[in-house]
Amino acid sequence: MLQGIGLALWGPVALAQPGGKARRVGIVFSTDPRTSAPYLDALARGLEQHGYRRDRDFVVDVRHAEGRPERYPALVRELLDARAEVLVVGANSGVIAAKAATSTVPIVMAGALAPDAMGLVATLARPGGNVTGVANMSGSVTAKRLQLLHELVPGATRIAYLTNPAVPGWDRTVKTVEDAGATMALRISAATASTPEEIDRMLASLAEQRPDAILVGNALLFWMHRRRIVDFCARHRIPAGYAYGEVVREGGLTSYASSLEDTFRLAGTFVARILGGAKPADLPVEMPTRYELHVNATTAKALGIPIPAAIRANAEIVD
């Protein structure tokens, strides 16, 4: 939401805390160092909003799961052994691993999906326990993504929704997408994969089914294998909507999602408040404040899809 696991690829990153001794924050990214770099900077900006600066007395230990969620427990344990005072984790599986590892060290979510439904917090308003941060409501955002894909490709009525059944809550999101599709007279069919090998089988099945369009869920698996999905859609001339703007820059047709940089900036403000003495149990979970629509004009042209004026007015158009 991320085999040299990157234990030494990033050393502790110095940030600032005015006038105090060095504090230590641990963060586990679900992806790789190159992909995560702007989000680490965004986390720092959130801290800076509360007076913390880089290169003073505040350090962040960084780990990268490299798309392997099974690595989360070990990476979290390393950070706890290094005396991290706060843990920052994005993907649900990472938050679950962190929550299982400690009930005392504060955990700040950076975009976890529906944490109340997943049992990660008691409620969004009063999290309780040691977990708080920034959350995404996956179902509603995915439904909006479907609506925008429909506006871009109004003739598409048979939509394949790519989802990973290993992700907690996946079935609820499928139901939300199906319900949203019904209001637009769209037929939604779930296409599932939970391993790289299953992606091959899923794409082979989609090649036979020939859906009018594809909506790609925001599972980490699909992010790590985005190139395969983008290439498949180009080869078979199938319009597709994605959960990450970065995919559109790599040739995907369109995306709608919260800004990941804004999500990590918000997470940084949670870290700052916790280091200042606030308790996670008392900090309401927040939602991202920025959502971004991207459309790749080159891909749209190749597919013969005109970009409606209403979409152009609200989207970042990528060439």
Short mmCIF file of C-alpha atoms in Angstrom, two decimals:
data_model
loop_
_atom_site.label_atom_id
_atom_site.label_comp_id
_atom_site.label_asym_id
_atom_site.label_seq_id
_atom_site.Cartn_x
_atom_site.Cartn_y
_atom_site.Cartn_z
CA MET A 1 0.00 0.00 0.00
CA LEU A 2 5.95 -2.38 0.42
CA GLN A 3 15.53 -9.14 -1.62
CA GLY A 4 17.69 -7.11 0.00
CA ILE A 5 15.04 -5.76 2.23
CA GLY A 6 16.63 -2.37 2.47
CA LEU A 7 17.95 -2.76 6.00
CA ALA A 8 20.94 -0.63 5.13
CA LEU A 9 19.71 1.08 1.99
CA TRP A 10 18.51 3.92 4.17
CA GLY A 11 20.38 4.73 7.34
CA PRO A 12 18.59 6.60 10.09
CA VAL A 13 17.33 9.82 8.54
CA ALA A 14 17.97 12.85 10.70
CA LEU A 15 14.96 15.08 11.33
CA ALA A 16 14.44 17.75 13.91
CA GLN A 17 12.93 18.08 17.32
CA PRO A 18 13.57 21.46 18.93
CA GLY A 19 15.53 21.30 22.12
CA GLY A 20 15.10 17.64 23.01
CA LYS A 21 17.21 14.52 22.93
CA ALA A 22 17.19 12.41 19.80
CA ARG A 23 13.92 10.58 19.33
CA ARG A 24 13.54 7.53 17.13
CA VAL A 25 10.69 6.78 14.73
CA GLY A 26 10.44 3.54 12.77
CA ILE A 27 8.69 3.32 9.43
CA VAL A 28 7.98 0.31 7.25
CA PHE A 29 7.23 1.07 3.61
CA SER A 30 5.47 -1.60 1.62
CA THR A 31 7.51 -0.79 -1.50
CA ASP A 32 11.16 -0.08 -2.32
CA PRO A 33 13.52 2.81 -1.49
CA ARG A 34 13.14 4.57 -4.85
CA THR A 35 9.35 4.49 -4.73
CA SER A 36 9.11 5.51 -1.08
CA ALA A 37 11.54 8.47 -1.17
CA PRO A 38 8.92 11.21 -1.78
CA TYR A 39 6.71 9.80 0.98
CA LEU A 40 9.55 9.90 3.48
CA ASP A 41 10.01 13.56 2.55
CA ALA A 42 6.26 14.11 2.99
CA LEU A 43 6.39 12.55 6.46
CA ALA A 44 9.14 15.03 7.33
CA ARG A 45 6.99 17.93 6.12
CA GLY A 46 4.27 16.85 8.50
CA LEU A 47 6.74 16.95 11.37
CA GLU A 48 7.99 20.35 10.22
CA GLN A 49 4.45 21.69 10.57
CA HIS A 50 4.89 21.13 14.31
CA GLY A 51 8.34 22.69 14.53
CA TYR A 52 10.49 19.65 13.87
CA ARG A 53 13.31 20.02 11.36
CA ARG A 54 15.71 17.75 9.59
CA ASP A 55 19.29 17.12 10.63
CA ARG A 56 18.94 17.91 14.27
CA ASP A 57 17.93 15.54 17.05
CA PHE A 58 15.27 13.36 15.47
CA VAL A 59 15.89 10.16 13.51
CA VAL A 60 13.76 7.85 11.41
CA ASP A 61 14.71 4.21 10.88
CA VAL A 62 13.37 3.02 7.53
CA ARG A 63 12.60 -0.50 6.36
CA HIS A 64 11.20 -1.68 3.04
CA ALA A 65 9.06 -4.78 2.59
CA GLU A 66 9.67 -4.70 -1.19
CA GLY A 67 6.14 -5.89 -1.89
CA ARG A 68 6.45 -8.91 0.41
CA PRO A 69 3.87 -8.56 3.20
CA GLU A 70 5.18 -11.70 4.89
CA ARG A 71 8.24 -9.62 5.81
CA TYR A 72 6.28 -7.19 7.98
CA PRO A 73 6.58 -9.06 11.31
CA ALA A 74 10.37 -9.31 11.05
CA LEU A 75 10.79 -5.70 9.94
CA VAL A 76 8.54 -4.41 12.71
CA ARG A 77 10.50 -6.47 15.24
CA GLU A 78 13.77 -4.93 14.01
CA LEU A 79 12.40 -1.45 14.55
CA LEU A 80 11.12 -2.29 18.01
CA ASP A 81 14.48 -3.83 18.90
CA ALA A 82 16.09 -0.57 17.74
CA ARG A 83 13.92 1.25 20.33
CA ALA A 84 11.57 3.02 17.97
CA GLU A 85 9.26 5.26 20.00
CA VAL A 86 6.62 5.44 17.26
CA LEU A 87 5.94 3.10 14.33
CA VAL A 88 4.56 4.35 11.00
CA VAL A 89 3.03 1.73 8.70
CA GLY A 90 0.91 2.06 5.57
CA ALA A 91 -0.61 -1.21 4.39
CA ASN A 92 -3.18 -3.03 6.53
CA SER A 93 -1.03 -6.14 6.77
CA GLY A 94 1.78 -4.00 8.15
CA VAL A 95 -0.48 -2.38 10.73
CA ILE A 96 -1.77 -5.81 11.73
CA ALA A 97 1.83 -7.03 12.19
CA ALA A 98 2.73 -3.97 14.24
CA LYS A 99 -0.37 -4.27 16.42
CA ALA A 100 0.44 -7.94 17.04
CA ALA A 101 4.00 -7.05 18.00
CA THR A 102 3.29 -4.32 20.54
CA SER A 103 0.40 -2.96 22.57
CA THR A 104 2.43 -0.10 24.04
CA VAL A 105 4.48 1.55 21.28
CA PRO A 106 2.28 4.01 19.34
CA ILE A 107 1.44 2.98 15.77
CA VAL A 108 0.57 5.62 13.16
CA MET A 109 -1.29 4.38 10.10
CA ALA A 110 -0.48 5.97 6.75
CA GLY A 111 -3.44 5.09 4.56
CA ALA A 112 -4.70 1.85 6.09
CA LEU A 113 -8.04 0.73 4.67
CA ALA A 114 -11.18 0.84 6.83
CA PRO A 115 -9.31 0.33 10.14
CA ASP A 116 -12.50 0.34 12.19
CA ALA A 117 -14.03 -2.48 10.15
CA MET A 118 -10.72 -4.35 10.34
CA GLY A 119 -10.60 -4.09 14.14
CA LEU A 120 -7.42 -2.02 14.10
CA VAL A 121 -9.15 0.76 16.06
CA ALA A 122 -12.27 0.77 18.21
CA THR A 123 -13.83 3.64 16.27
CA LEU A 124 -12.48 6.34 13.99
CA ALA A 125 -13.42 9.07 16.48
CA ARG A 126 -11.99 7.27 19.53
CA PRO A 127 -9.39 4.74 18.39
CA GLY A 128 -8.51 3.38 21.82
CA GLY A 129 -5.37 1.29 22.20
CA ASN A 130 -2.10 2.28 20.55
CA VAL A 131 -3.17 2.74 16.90
CA THR A 132 -4.29 5.93 15.15
CA GLY A 133 -3.35 7.89 12.04
CA VAL A 134 -4.62 8.33 8.50
CA ALA A 135 -7.12 5.93 6.95
CA ASN A 136 -8.75 5.37 3.59
CA MET A 137 -12.31 4.17 3.15
CA SER A 138 -11.50 1.78 0.30
CA GLY A 139 -15.04 0.95 -0.77
CA SER A 140 -16.28 4.50 -1.27
CA VAL A 141 -13.12 5.62 -3.06
CA THR A 142 -13.19 2.57 -5.33
CA ALA A 143 -16.84 3.28 -6.15
CA LYS A 144 -15.89 6.84 -7.10
CA ARG A 145 -13.09 5.43 -9.25
CA LEU A 146 -15.65 3.26 -11.02
CA GLN A 147 -17.89 6.28 -11.63
CA LEU A 148 -15.04 8.26 -13.18
CA LEU A 149 -14.00 5.32 -15.36
CA HIS A 150 -17.60 5.10 -16.56
CA GLU A 151 -17.61 8.82 -17.39
CA LEU A 152 -14.42 8.37 -19.39
CA VAL A 153 -15.62 5.20 -21.16
CA PRO A 154 -19.44 5.45 -21.10
CA GLY A 155 -19.89 2.62 -23.59
CA ALA A 156 -18.23 0.09 -21.29
CA THR A 157 -20.88 -1.92 -19.44
CA ARG A 158 -19.00 -5.12 -18.52
CA ILE A 159 -16.36 -4.22 -15.96
CA ALA A 160 -13.83 -6.62 -14.44
CA TYR A 161 -12.78 -5.60 -10.94
CA LEU A 162 -9.30 -6.88 -10.01
CA THR A 163 -9.06 -7.74 -6.33
CA ASN A 164 -6.81 -9.70 -3.98
CA PRO A 165 -8.82 -12.08 -1.74
CA ALA A 166 -5.89 -12.29 0.67
CA VAL A 167 -6.45 -8.66 1.67
CA PRO A 168 -8.74 -8.32 4.72
CA GLY A 169 -12.08 -6.80 3.80
CA TRP A 170 -11.78 -7.48 0.08
CA ASP A 171 -15.27 -8.96 -0.11
CA ARG A 172 -16.84 -5.83 1.37
CA THR A 173 -15.13 -3.72 -1.27
CA VAL A 174 -16.37 -6.03 -4.03
CA LYS A 175 -19.92 -5.65 -2.71
CA THR A 176 -19.55 -1.86 -2.67
CA VAL A 177 -18.29 -1.86 -6.26
CA GLU A 178 -21.10 -4.17 -7.36
CA ASP A 179 -23.69 -1.92 -5.72
CA ALA A 180 -22.16 1.18 -7.30
CA GLY A 181 -22.11 -0.55 -10.68
CA ALA A 182 -25.77 -1.45 -10.39
CA THR A 183 -26.71 2.22 -10.08
CA MET A 184 -25.01 2.82 -13.45
CA ALA A 185 -26.36 -0.34 -15.13
CA LEU A 186 -22.87 -1.86 -15.12
CA ARG A 187 -22.15 -5.57 -14.74
CA ILE A 188 -19.26 -6.08 -12.35
CA SER A 189 -17.30 -9.33 -12.26
CA ALA A 190 -14.55 -9.90 -9.71
CA ALA A 191 -11.23 -11.18 -11.04
CA THR A 192 -9.04 -12.43 -8.21
CA ALA A 193 -5.34 -13.01 -7.66
CA SER A 194 -3.31 -13.25 -4.47
CA THR A 195 0.10 -14.32 -5.84
CA PRO A 196 2.22 -13.37 -8.88
CA GLU A 197 1.41 -16.75 -10.43
CA GLU A 198 -2.30 -16.16 -9.99
CA ILE A 199 -1.95 -12.85 -11.83
CA ASP A 200 -0.87 -14.84 -14.90
CA ARG A 201 -3.98 -17.02 -14.67
CA MET A 202 -6.21 -14.03 -13.99
CA LEU A 203 -4.93 -12.14 -17.04
CA ALA A 204 -5.28 -15.23 -19.23
CA SER A 205 -8.90 -15.53 -18.13
CA LEU A 206 -9.52 -11.84 -18.81
CA ALA A 207 -8.07 -12.24 -22.30
CA GLU A 208 -10.78 -14.83 -22.97
CA GLN A 209 -13.59 -12.88 -21.29
CA ARG A 210 -12.77 -9.57 -23.02
CA PRO A 211 -14.40 -7.18 -20.53
CA ASP A 212 -15.22 -3.70 -21.79
CA ALA A 213 -13.04 -2.14 -19.10
CA ILE A 214 -11.01 -3.10 -16.03
CA LEU A 215 -11.00 -1.51 -12.58
CA VAL A 216 -7.84 -2.39 -10.67
CA GLY A 217 -8.08 -2.60 -6.88
CA ASN A 218 -5.48 -0.97 -4.67
CA ALA A 219 -3.90 -4.20 -3.42
CA LEU A 220 -0.13 -4.04 -2.99
CA LEU A 221 0.20 -7.08 -5.27
CA PHE A 222 -1.24 -5.12 -8.19
CA TRP A 223 1.05 -2.18 -7.48
CA MET A 224 4.15 -4.37 -7.52
CA HIS A 225 3.02 -6.00 -10.78
CA ARG A 226 1.50 -2.91 -12.35
CA ARG A 227 3.70 -3.12 -15.43
CA ARG A 228 2.25 -6.51 -16.34
CA ILE A 229 -1.29 -5.21 -15.97
CA VAL A 230 -0.63 -2.01 -17.94
CA ASP A 231 1.03 -3.99 -20.74
CA PHE A 232 -1.85 -6.47 -20.82
CA CYS A 233 -4.42 -3.69 -21.12
CA ALA A 234 -2.43 -2.01 -23.90
CA ARG A 235 -1.98 -5.28 -25.79
CA HIS A 236 -5.67 -6.15 -25.60
CA ARG A 237 -6.87 -2.54 -25.94
CA ILE A 238 -8.87 -2.60 -22.70
CA PRO A 239 -9.40 0.69 -20.84
CA ALA A 240 -8.45 0.44 -17.17
CA GLY A 241 -8.75 2.56 -14.04
CA TYR A 242 -6.09 2.30 -11.35
CA ALA A 243 -5.66 3.18 -7.68
CA TYR A 244 -2.33 4.99 -8.04
CA GLY A 245 -1.44 8.05 -10.10
CA GLU A 246 2.05 6.69 -10.66
CA VAL A 247 0.55 3.94 -12.85
CA VAL A 248 -0.92 6.55 -15.19
CA ARG A 249 2.52 8.10 -15.59
CA GLU A 250 3.70 4.65 -16.66
CA GLY A 251 1.01 4.21 -19.33
CA GLY A 252 -2.19 3.36 -17.45
CA LEU A 253 -5.31 5.12 -18.70
CA THR A 254 -6.69 6.75 -15.56
CA SER A 255 -6.54 6.76 -11.77
CA TYR A 256 -8.39 8.29 -8.86
CA ALA A 257 -7.03 8.08 -5.34
CA SER A 258 -5.97 10.02 -2.32
CA SER A 259 -2.64 11.76 -2.60
CA LEU A 260 -0.06 9.47 -1.01
CA GLU A 261 2.21 12.42 -0.30
CA ASP A 262 -0.62 14.15 1.55
CA THR A 263 -1.34 10.93 3.44
CA PHE A 264 2.24 10.67 4.69
CA ARG A 265 2.33 14.39 5.49
CA LEU A 266 -0.73 13.90 7.69
CA ALA A 267 0.91 10.85 9.26
CA GLY A 268 3.88 13.05 10.12
CA THR A 269 1.60 15.40 12.05
CA PHE A 270 0.38 12.43 14.10
CA VAL A 271 3.97 11.42 14.88
CA ALA A 272 4.75 14.95 16.02
CA ARG A 273 1.73 15.11 18.32
CA ILE A 274 2.51 11.72 19.83
CA LEU A 275 6.14 12.66 20.47
CA GLY A 276 4.78 15.80 22.09
CA GLY A 277 2.84 13.72 24.60
CA ALA A 278 -0.50 12.95 22.94
CA LYS A 279 -1.85 9.42 23.30
CA PRO A 280 -2.93 7.49 20.17
CA ALA A 281 -6.12 6.41 21.93
CA ASP A 282 -7.21 10.06 22.11
CA LEU A 283 -6.31 11.14 18.56
CA PRO A 284 -9.20 10.62 16.11
CA VAL A 285 -8.32 8.88 12.87
CA GLU A 286 -8.23 11.32 9.95
CA MET A 287 -8.90 10.92 6.24
CA PRO A 288 -6.72 12.25 3.42
CA THR A 289 -7.66 15.77 2.39
CA ARG A 290 -6.57 15.58 -1.24
CA TYR A 291 -7.81 13.23 -3.95
CA GLU A 292 -6.28 13.23 -7.41
CA LEU A 293 -7.67 12.27 -10.81
CA HIS A 294 -5.12 11.44 -13.53
CA VAL A 295 -5.65 10.63 -17.20
CA ASN A 296 -2.96 9.60 -19.69
CA ALA A 297 -3.75 11.46 -22.93
CA THR A 298 -1.43 9.28 -25.01
CA THR A 299 -3.09 6.08 -23.80
CA ALA A 300 -6.56 7.56 -24.31
CA LYS A 301 -5.67 8.49 -27.89
CA ALA A 302 -4.26 5.01 -28.58
CA LEU A 303 -7.54 3.50 -27.35
CA GLY A 304 -9.64 5.96 -29.32
CA ILE A 305 -11.14 7.47 -26.18
CA PRO A 306 -11.95 11.21 -26.22
CA ILE A 307 -11.44 12.86 -22.83
CA PRO A 308 -14.68 14.63 -21.81
CA ALA A 309 -14.44 18.31 -20.92
CA ALA A 310 -15.68 17.61 -17.38
CA ILE A 311 -12.85 15.12 -16.86
CA ARG A 312 -10.26 17.50 -18.35
CA ALA A 313 -11.41 20.26 -16.03
CA ASN A 314 -10.71 18.18 -12.91
CA ALA A 315 -7.86 15.88 -13.92
CA GLU A 316 -4.13 16.10 -14.23
CA ILE A 317 -3.57 15.18 -17.88
CA VAL A 318 -0.42 13.14 -18.39
CA ASP A 319 1.14 12.98 -21.87
#
